Amino acid sequence: MDDGATQHRTAIAVTSSRLVRPVFPDGIAKGRGGVRRASRVFADPARASGVVGRVGENGRVSLYRDDAIVLRTQKLGEADRIITLLTRSHGKVRAVGKGVRKTSSRFGSRLEPFMLIDAQLYTGRNLDIVTQVETLGAFGREICDDYGLYTAGTAMLETAERLVEAENEPAVQQFLLLTGAVRALAERTHAPGLVLDAYLLRALAVAGWAPSFTDCARCGRAGPHRSFAVASGGAVCPSCRPPGAASPAPETFALLAALLSGDWLTADASGDRNRREGNGLVAAFLQFHLERGLRSLPMVERA
């Protein structure tokens, strides 16, 4: 070997025949077959760089992690489920839980309604795929063991799914509101009917349909007033009162205003008659703005 060749630094190129041959900077590759141009050795840039497989052959894996509460589940195939989630940062998400209906599933019990979870999902073409789940709040057992809690909670989940229509659009306020309401149900902090009505009123307010229980909803005249019109947006003065408007008791107006504002001392001290009257007004107000009734609302056990 001459002195000029020994002064060159050599690079390693992997050829298609898996033979390692020295390549000199002057573009000459030497082997058993003699001298060849280096352009033939580097015919495959991916192999020349030492990468197994072509560059870009495997696409970038898209994973994301988010807190979520399970709204609904549907059977898919023999062992899978479609899980509808309301997440903190990604809004409503529909994902597939692979094999969660099998008894050997690692996280099947965590993907049930009312469960607050930390989920890792893989972005799919049509539906995302749940790959990992950790429990943040196991509210399902406490709620499902009591019929009154279960019916009230089911109405909450259905309302949240209806109010958050678009998928993968952030709905942080709706997520926090639903999480707090489900937690209050599971901990039995207040009567289930009061928690449900408070959630429905606040969820509608977040969605842009906040009712008025003091001032007139049409002209803004200071109240309190004695009439309630669902189509007008709440309490109405005598001048704005439409035909067929309800005339609830003043205590019922005070109860509904307390539920909307979070005054639980007033709400817990209310009577059964005012609660039943308020239940009917809240249900009518909700169904008017959703444009159709909830399937679970007639099943709610009222006081």
Coordinates of C-alpha atoms in Angstrom, one line a residue, residues 49 97 171 175 191 301:
S49 CA -25.9 5.5 6.7
G97 CA -60.5 -0.6 24.0
A171 CA -64.1 21.6 26.6
F175 CA -65.0 18.4 32.0
A191 CA -79.1 15.0 47.7
E301 CA -85.6 9.0 41.0

